[in-house]
Short mmCIF file of C-alpha atoms and ligand atoms in Angstrom, two decimals:
data_model
loop_
_atom_site.label_atom_id
_atom_site.label_comp_id
_atom_site.label_asym_id
_atom_site.label_seq_id
_atom_site.Cartn_x
_atom_site.Cartn_y
_atom_site.Cartn_z
CA MET A 1 27.47 62.42 35.22
CA THR A 2 27.06 59.10 32.74
CA ASP A 3 23.76 58.42 32.13
CA LYS A 4 22.39 55.21 33.61
CA PRO A 5 21.30 53.34 31.00
CA GLY A 6 17.70 51.80 30.38
CA ARG A 7 17.90 48.83 29.03
CA LYS A 8 18.63 45.73 31.12
CA LEU A 9 20.06 42.70 30.12
CA ALA A 10 18.57 39.18 29.03
CA MET A 11 21.51 37.41 30.51
CA PRO A 12 23.45 38.61 32.92
CA ARG A 13 25.74 36.20 34.00
CA PHE A 14 29.51 36.39 32.35
CA SER A 15 31.20 34.33 35.06
CA SER A 16 34.39 32.59 33.28
CA GLY A 17 33.18 29.21 34.93
CA PRO A 18 30.88 27.56 35.11
CA CYS A 19 30.03 29.72 32.25
CA ALA A 20 26.47 31.04 30.56
CA LYS A 21 24.09 28.42 29.82
CA ARG A 22 22.98 28.26 26.12
CA PRO A 23 20.04 31.28 25.24
CA GLY A 24 17.04 29.19 25.88
CA TRP A 25 18.19 26.75 28.69
CA SER A 26 15.79 25.87 31.34
CA LEU A 27 15.62 22.88 34.01
CA ARG A 28 13.53 21.05 31.31
CA ALA A 29 16.34 19.97 29.45
CA LEU A 30 17.19 17.73 31.81
CA GLU A 31 13.72 16.30 32.38
CA ASP A 32 14.64 12.77 30.66
CA ALA A 33 18.35 12.86 32.36
CA LEU A 34 18.62 8.65 33.13
CA VAL A 35 18.85 9.97 36.84
CA GLY A 36 19.12 6.59 38.85
CA ARG A 37 20.28 4.52 36.63
CA SER A 38 23.34 2.64 36.11
CA HIS A 39 26.08 4.15 34.22
CA ARG A 40 27.18 0.64 33.08
CA ALA A 41 23.43 -0.05 31.98
CA SER A 42 23.45 0.22 27.82
CA ASP A 43 20.83 2.75 27.25
CA ALA A 44 23.12 5.26 30.15
CA LYS A 45 26.25 4.21 29.03
CA ALA A 46 25.27 5.20 25.10
CA ARG A 47 24.49 8.85 26.40
CA LEU A 48 28.17 8.76 27.61
CA VAL A 49 28.98 7.72 24.41
CA GLN A 50 26.73 10.18 22.65
CA VAL A 51 28.58 12.66 24.57
CA ILE A 52 31.84 11.46 23.15
CA ASP A 53 31.10 11.22 19.30
CA LEU A 54 28.98 14.45 19.31
CA SER A 55 32.18 16.37 20.62
CA ARG A 56 34.07 14.53 18.04
CA GLU A 57 32.03 15.73 15.37
CA LEU A 58 31.15 19.15 16.60
CA LEU A 59 35.30 19.60 17.09
CA GLY A 60 36.13 17.73 13.78
CA LEU A 61 38.52 15.54 15.92
CA PRO A 62 41.06 13.11 14.06
CA ALA A 63 39.56 9.70 13.54
CA ASP A 64 42.42 7.91 15.11
CA TRP A 65 42.27 10.28 18.01
CA ARG A 66 40.62 8.65 21.42
CA LEU A 67 38.66 11.07 23.59
CA GLY A 68 37.47 10.28 26.88
CA ILE A 69 35.21 11.51 29.98
CA VAL A 70 37.36 11.12 32.93
CA PRO A 71 36.77 12.53 36.67
CA ALA A 72 37.47 15.87 38.04
CA SER A 73 36.98 18.32 35.49
CA ASP A 74 39.58 19.87 33.58
CA THR A 75 41.98 19.63 36.02
CA GLY A 76 41.51 15.87 36.58
CA ALA A 77 42.00 15.25 32.64
CA PHE A 78 44.83 17.54 32.48
CA GLU A 79 47.14 16.27 35.74
CA MET A 80 46.04 12.64 34.46
CA ALA A 81 47.72 13.39 31.34
CA MET A 82 50.57 15.22 33.16
CA TRP A 83 51.26 12.39 35.29
CA SER A 84 50.87 9.55 32.86
CA LEU A 85 52.83 11.06 30.25
CA LEU A 86 55.64 13.04 31.57
CA GLY A 87 59.26 12.44 32.85
CA ALA A 88 60.02 10.28 29.36
CA ARG A 89 62.13 13.27 28.05
CA GLY A 90 62.83 16.95 28.85
CA VAL A 91 59.89 19.19 29.06
CA ASP A 92 59.42 22.79 28.05
CA VAL A 93 56.46 24.48 30.38
CA LEU A 94 55.02 27.84 29.18
CA ALA A 95 52.99 29.80 31.45
CA TRP A 96 51.94 33.28 31.23
CA GLU A 97 48.52 33.34 33.82
CA SER A 98 47.43 31.44 36.78
CA PHE A 99 46.74 28.73 35.26
CA GLY A 100 49.75 27.97 33.30
CA LYS A 101 51.63 28.71 36.24
CA GLY A 102 49.77 25.91 38.46
CA TRP A 103 51.02 23.63 35.77
CA VAL A 104 54.60 24.88 36.30
CA GLY A 105 54.28 24.17 39.84
CA ASP A 106 52.74 20.56 39.41
CA ILE A 107 56.01 19.75 37.11
CA VAL A 108 58.41 21.31 38.85
CA SER A 109 57.50 21.03 42.78
CA GLN A 110 55.14 17.78 42.71
CA LEU A 111 56.27 15.57 39.61
CA LYS A 112 59.58 16.74 40.02
CA LEU A 113 60.84 16.53 36.94
CA ASP A 114 64.93 17.35 36.62
CA ASP A 115 64.60 18.57 32.84
CA VAL A 116 62.19 21.41 33.11
CA ARG A 117 62.91 24.66 31.15
CA LYS A 118 59.91 27.26 32.23
CA LEU A 119 58.79 29.88 29.53
CA GLU A 120 56.95 32.45 31.11
CA ALA A 121 55.34 35.82 30.77
CA ASP A 122 53.37 38.24 32.35
CA TYR A 123 49.87 38.86 32.45
CA GLY A 124 49.00 40.66 29.17
CA THR A 125 51.95 39.36 27.31
CA LEU A 126 52.74 35.81 25.57
CA PRO A 127 55.96 33.88 26.22
CA ASP A 128 58.48 33.96 23.11
CA LEU A 129 57.16 30.69 21.83
CA SER A 130 60.12 30.12 19.44
CA GLN A 131 62.08 29.17 22.40
CA VAL A 132 60.12 25.67 22.26
CA LEU A 133 62.28 22.80 21.11
CA PRO A 134 60.64 20.20 18.92
CA GLU A 135 62.46 17.25 20.57
CA ARG A 136 61.01 18.20 24.18
CA ASP A 137 57.56 17.92 25.35
CA VAL A 138 55.80 20.92 25.35
CA VAL A 139 52.68 21.63 28.21
CA PHE A 140 51.36 24.95 27.73
CA THR A 141 47.35 26.36 27.99
CA TRP A 142 45.86 27.70 25.03
CA ASN A 143 43.50 30.04 26.28
CA GLY A 144 44.76 31.63 29.66
CA THR A 145 41.62 32.22 31.16
CA THR A 146 43.06 34.99 34.00
CA SER A 147 44.55 37.06 31.58
CA GLY A 148 42.55 36.90 28.27
CA VAL A 149 45.72 35.82 26.37
CA ARG A 150 45.57 33.14 23.95
CA VAL A 151 48.57 31.74 21.69
CA PRO A 152 47.67 33.45 17.90
CA ASN A 153 47.85 29.47 16.56
CA GLY A 154 49.89 26.26 16.82
CA ASP A 155 52.65 27.56 14.10
CA TRP A 156 55.24 27.36 16.61
CA ILE A 157 54.83 23.76 17.11
CA SER A 158 56.71 21.75 14.69
CA ASP A 159 55.00 18.85 12.34
CA ASP A 160 57.94 17.04 12.72
CA ARG A 161 58.57 16.63 16.67
CA GLU A 162 59.21 13.91 18.76
CA GLY A 163 58.35 15.16 21.92
CA LEU A 164 54.68 15.27 23.04
CA VAL A 165 52.22 18.98 22.90
CA LEU A 166 50.22 18.62 25.57
CA CYS A 167 47.52 21.31 25.58
CA ASP A 168 45.01 22.73 28.49
CA ALA A 169 42.09 24.16 25.97
CA THR A 170 39.80 24.54 28.34
CA SER A 171 38.67 27.48 27.73
CA ALA A 172 39.40 27.80 23.82
CA VAL A 173 37.60 24.27 22.80
CA PHE A 174 34.42 24.95 20.57
CA ALA A 175 35.36 28.79 20.51
CA MET A 176 38.48 28.91 19.08
CA ASP A 177 39.74 26.64 15.98
CA LEU A 178 42.38 24.13 17.37
CA PRO A 179 44.94 22.54 14.93
CA TRP A 180 44.84 18.64 15.97
CA ASP A 181 48.03 17.78 13.94
CA LYS A 182 50.13 20.28 16.06
CA LEU A 183 48.37 18.89 19.56
CA ASP A 184 48.98 15.27 21.38
CA VAL A 185 46.75 15.80 24.61
CA VAL A 186 44.00 18.05 24.77
CA THR A 187 41.54 18.82 27.84
CA TRP A 188 38.58 20.77 28.59
CA SER A 189 35.69 20.77 30.53
CA TRP A 190 31.73 20.75 30.37
CA GLN A 191 31.01 23.63 31.75
CA LYS A 192 33.35 26.45 29.67
CA VAL A 193 31.65 27.50 26.08
CA LEU A 194 29.64 24.42 26.08
CA GLY A 195 28.06 26.41 29.91
CA GLY A 196 27.38 22.69 30.72
CA GLU A 197 27.72 21.44 34.32
CA GLY A 198 30.74 21.46 36.16
CA GLN A 199 32.97 18.18 37.38
CA HIS A 200 33.42 16.41 34.13
CA GLY A 201 36.86 16.58 32.34
CA MET A 202 37.47 15.51 28.64
CA LEU A 203 41.15 14.14 27.21
CA ALA A 204 41.83 13.70 23.75
CA LEU A 205 44.77 11.88 22.92
CA SER A 206 46.72 11.51 19.50
CA PRO A 207 48.08 8.38 18.42
CA ARG A 208 51.52 9.25 19.68
CA ALA A 209 50.05 10.25 22.92
CA VAL A 210 48.67 6.47 22.79
CA VAL A 211 51.93 5.15 22.00
CA ARG A 212 53.95 7.00 25.17
CA LEU A 213 51.08 5.80 27.42
CA GLN A 214 51.72 1.98 26.15
CA THR A 215 55.91 2.37 25.86
CA TYR A 216 56.38 4.22 29.23
CA THR A 217 55.89 3.59 32.51
CA PRO A 218 56.11 7.06 35.19
CA ALA A 219 58.63 6.10 38.05
CA TRP A 220 55.92 7.53 40.84
CA PRO A 221 52.62 5.52 41.37
CA LEU A 222 49.57 6.46 39.95
CA PRO A 223 46.07 6.25 41.89
CA LYS A 224 43.21 4.62 40.27
CA ILE A 225 41.29 7.86 39.31
CA PHE A 226 44.36 8.96 36.93
CA ARG A 227 45.38 5.49 35.31
CA LEU A 228 44.60 5.02 31.55
CA THR A 229 46.59 1.75 31.32
CA LYS A 230 46.02 -1.68 32.76
CA GLY A 231 49.17 -4.37 32.05
CA GLY A 232 50.93 -1.78 29.38
CA LYS A 233 48.10 -1.56 27.49
CA LEU A 234 45.62 1.47 27.12
CA MET A 235 42.50 0.97 29.37
CA GLU A 236 39.81 1.51 25.62
CA GLY A 237 37.15 1.57 27.46
CA ILE A 238 37.61 4.80 29.01
CA PHE A 239 37.20 6.60 25.51
CA LYS A 240 34.17 4.49 25.23
CA GLY A 241 32.08 5.51 27.69
CA GLU A 242 33.08 3.21 30.29
CA THR A 243 34.15 5.78 33.13
CA ILE A 244 36.68 5.46 35.38
CA ASN A 245 34.08 6.24 38.53
CA THR A 246 30.30 7.53 38.31
CA PRO A 247 29.43 10.08 36.15
CA SER A 248 26.23 12.27 36.83
CA MET A 249 23.64 11.48 34.70
CA LEU A 250 22.47 14.89 34.83
CA CYS A 251 25.15 16.53 34.09
CA VAL A 252 25.71 14.07 30.81
CA GLU A 253 22.17 15.36 30.26
CA ASP A 254 22.83 18.57 30.42
CA VAL A 255 25.51 18.82 28.24
CA LEU A 256 24.07 16.80 25.57
CA ASP A 257 21.35 19.28 25.43
CA ALA A 258 24.66 21.77 24.79
CA LEU A 259 26.19 19.47 22.37
CA ARG A 260 22.92 19.20 20.15
CA TRP A 261 22.48 23.17 20.69
CA ALA A 262 25.74 23.96 19.38
CA LYS A 263 24.95 21.50 16.73
CA SER A 264 21.65 22.99 15.50
CA LEU A 265 23.54 26.52 15.11
CA GLY A 266 25.85 24.96 12.45
CA GLY A 267 28.58 23.33 14.52
CA SER A 268 31.76 24.70 16.06
CA VAL A 269 32.07 27.38 12.97
CA VAL A 270 29.07 28.95 14.83
CA LEU A 271 30.53 29.05 18.37
CA VAL A 272 33.73 30.57 17.18
CA ALA A 273 32.31 32.82 15.17
CA ARG A 274 29.77 33.76 18.20
CA SER A 275 32.87 34.72 20.45
CA GLU A 276 34.68 36.13 18.00
CA LYS A 277 31.50 39.03 17.30
CA ASN A 278 31.34 39.47 20.99
CA LEU A 279 34.88 40.30 21.22
CA ALA A 280 34.81 42.83 18.37
CA ARG A 281 31.65 44.47 19.93
CA ILE A 282 33.33 44.81 23.29
CA ALA A 283 36.99 45.97 21.09
CA ALA A 284 35.05 48.69 19.48
CA TRP A 285 33.72 49.79 22.73
CA VAL A 286 37.14 49.71 24.37
CA ALA A 287 38.56 51.64 21.35
CA LYS A 288 36.46 54.74 21.98
CA THR A 289 36.72 54.52 25.70
CA ASP A 290 39.03 56.28 27.72
CA TRP A 291 38.98 54.57 30.72
CA VAL A 292 39.67 50.98 29.88
CA GLU A 293 41.97 48.94 27.57
CA PHE A 294 42.50 45.24 26.89
CA LEU A 295 45.39 43.53 29.08
CA ALA A 296 46.51 42.10 26.28
CA ALA A 297 47.96 44.90 23.62
CA ASP A 298 48.38 42.47 20.71
CA PRO A 299 44.86 42.02 18.99
CA ALA A 300 46.10 38.22 17.71
CA VAL A 301 46.54 37.11 20.78
CA ARG A 302 43.20 38.35 22.70
CA SER A 303 40.94 36.11 23.80
CA PRO A 304 37.45 36.02 22.71
CA THR A 305 36.05 33.93 25.51
CA SER A 306 37.58 35.64 28.59
CA VAL A 307 37.85 39.29 27.97
CA CYS A 308 40.73 40.37 29.84
CA LEU A 309 40.25 44.79 30.62
CA LYS A 310 42.46 46.62 32.56
CA ILE A 311 41.55 50.49 34.08
CA VAL A 312 44.10 53.13 32.56
CA ASP A 313 42.23 55.93 34.09
CA PRO A 314 45.02 58.55 35.42
CA TRP A 315 43.35 58.75 38.54
CA PHE A 316 43.05 54.48 38.71
CA SER A 317 46.83 54.22 37.76
CA GLY A 318 48.01 56.59 40.84
CA LEU A 319 46.38 53.84 43.36
CA ASP A 320 48.45 51.25 45.01
CA GLU A 321 47.34 47.40 44.17
CA THR A 322 45.34 46.90 46.95
CA ALA A 323 43.00 50.09 46.33
CA GLN A 324 42.70 49.29 42.63
CA ARG A 325 41.58 45.86 43.06
CA ALA A 326 38.91 46.98 45.68
CA PHE A 327 38.02 50.03 43.23
CA ALA A 328 37.44 47.35 40.20
CA LYS A 329 35.51 44.80 42.71
CA SER A 330 33.21 47.87 43.42
CA ILE A 331 32.41 48.28 39.79
CA ALA A 332 31.48 44.62 39.43
CA ALA A 333 29.39 45.43 42.55
CA VAL A 334 27.26 48.00 41.58
CA LEU A 335 26.61 46.26 38.39
CA ALA A 336 25.70 43.12 40.27
CA ARG A 337 23.37 45.08 42.67
CA GLU A 338 21.96 46.17 39.38
CA GLY A 339 21.23 42.76 37.99
CA VAL A 340 22.87 43.53 35.04
CA ALA A 341 26.41 41.71 35.23
CA PHE A 342 27.60 38.98 37.53
CA ASP A 343 31.21 37.87 38.40
CA ILE A 344 33.04 40.38 36.66
CA ALA A 345 36.02 41.24 38.59
CA ALA A 346 39.35 40.11 37.07
CA TYR A 347 40.41 36.55 38.62
CA ARG A 348 42.07 36.93 41.99
CA ASP A 349 45.63 36.63 41.38
CA ALA A 350 45.02 38.80 38.03
CA PRO A 351 46.15 42.46 37.70
CA PRO A 352 42.94 44.26 38.85
CA GLY A 353 40.23 44.70 36.58
CA LEU A 354 37.33 43.18 34.60
CA ARG A 355 37.13 40.03 32.97
CA ILE A 356 34.45 39.17 31.01
CA TRP A 357 33.29 36.15 29.48
CA ALA A 358 32.40 36.65 25.73
CA GLY A 359 31.96 32.54 24.71
CA ALA A 360 29.36 31.18 22.50
CA THR A 361 26.49 30.96 24.90
CA ILE A 362 26.44 35.00 25.04
CA GLU A 363 24.51 36.70 23.17
CA THR A 364 25.80 39.67 20.97
CA ASP A 365 22.88 41.33 21.91
CA ASP A 366 23.47 41.01 25.96
CA ILE A 367 27.37 42.29 25.13
CA ASP A 368 25.51 45.20 23.35
CA ALA A 369 23.54 45.70 26.72
CA LEU A 370 26.06 45.63 28.73
CA LEU A 371 29.06 47.73 27.68
CA PRO A 372 26.94 51.63 28.68
CA TRP A 373 26.39 49.78 31.88
CA LEU A 374 30.50 49.16 32.14
CA ASP A 375 30.60 53.04 31.56
CA TRP A 376 27.91 54.22 34.29
CA ALA A 377 29.47 51.92 36.72
CA PHE A 378 32.88 53.06 36.17
CA ALA A 379 31.12 56.59 36.78
CA GLU A 380 29.33 55.60 39.70
CA ALA A 381 32.30 53.75 41.44
CA CYS A 382 34.38 56.79 41.04
CA ALA A 383 31.88 59.09 42.28
CA ALA A 384 32.06 57.00 45.63
CA ALA A 385 35.66 56.45 45.59
C1 LIG B 401 42.70 27.56 31.22
C2 LIG B 401 41.86 26.47 33.12
N1 LIG B 401 42.71 25.47 33.00
C3 LIG B 401 42.53 24.68 34.52
C4 LIG B 401 41.56 25.07 34.78
C5 LIG B 401 40.50 24.91 35.84
O1 LIG B 401 39.51 23.75 35.08
P1 LIG B 401 38.37 23.12 35.97
O2 LIG B 401 37.98 23.51 37.12
O3 LIG B 401 37.07 22.75 35.26
O4 LIG B 401 39.06 21.69 36.87
C6 LIG B 401 40.53 26.22 34.13
C7 LIG B 401 39.18 26.95 35.13
O5 LIG B 401 38.55 28.25 34.95
C8 LIG B 401 40.87 27.28 33.62
O6 LIG B 401 40.50 28.46 33.04
#
């Protein structure tokens, strides 16, 4: 028998999106939100500009990059980039989990580009990054949220590339260092590492991406919500707080609160360190625990935000996939019932297992408190199976 842990968690929310709020967050953080005001009024627009400026500062975005707030969260930001920029040259698209595979689907089945190379890998691994060619555009996800596999760095991207590099960094940015000189388009949302609210996207563009926008017109029509140029010129207002459509001033206030919290801690360096520390605590537990392993076998590619674990107990390995999924869900259900961990079952398309968000808003103390509960819940689920 595994003893039931006595210690509850201060914050049991481990969802991979929306992710946990910063420690100490309450609705009071929104008290000064400019609700009911026009987002085009100067003081409201100033808040949108503040989101851009603080994000730039915390991420060390190069001065010549544009950063804008766009509709429809990370998906909106990434789709508008793909639909506006791709098709000018051949594209290499990398995928190793659900979201990356979604971008492959868009490129192949929706945009129907004719010169596409798919570089794919199974859950837990990366494709061969050395296959990427510098004369082609590249589309990839920095951190695969559903497999817990990230690229280890940007060394595989050429400094002399002719193509553009489009990177979906939504579960990486603020928790992993991004080499801006290797990237041309980077997108994210507010609800991941920052723990903000959903529905707003961030789109960062290198000068090379802007040149493409101004010199290339895709063969397909673009809805207003995706348009970044007008009459062949970049719509600069988007990068100065003039959003394409109406933002939520409540969400704006909330992400400002998160950005100010991040700044008060010491910026991205500290956010990265918090996530890495959380991963290290989980790794130490995995190393001494027989029934569990990382989905990512190679430590160099393990995500410190969306930590994905597989169950390796011999009894479990003997089950078929449906039974495995039901078992993993039963562990998550036991923990939710106890109020010690919510939303930690693996993503629906990923191999059955557990996924624990360990990004910067998660306190290491809560990770430490969670780990004995995982052992207990595994034992409980086995006893009930
Ligand atoms: C890697 C990745 N890309 C895209 C998305 C979709 O993001 P959103 O819901 O912000 O559009 C997610 C959401 O979890 C993600 O993890």
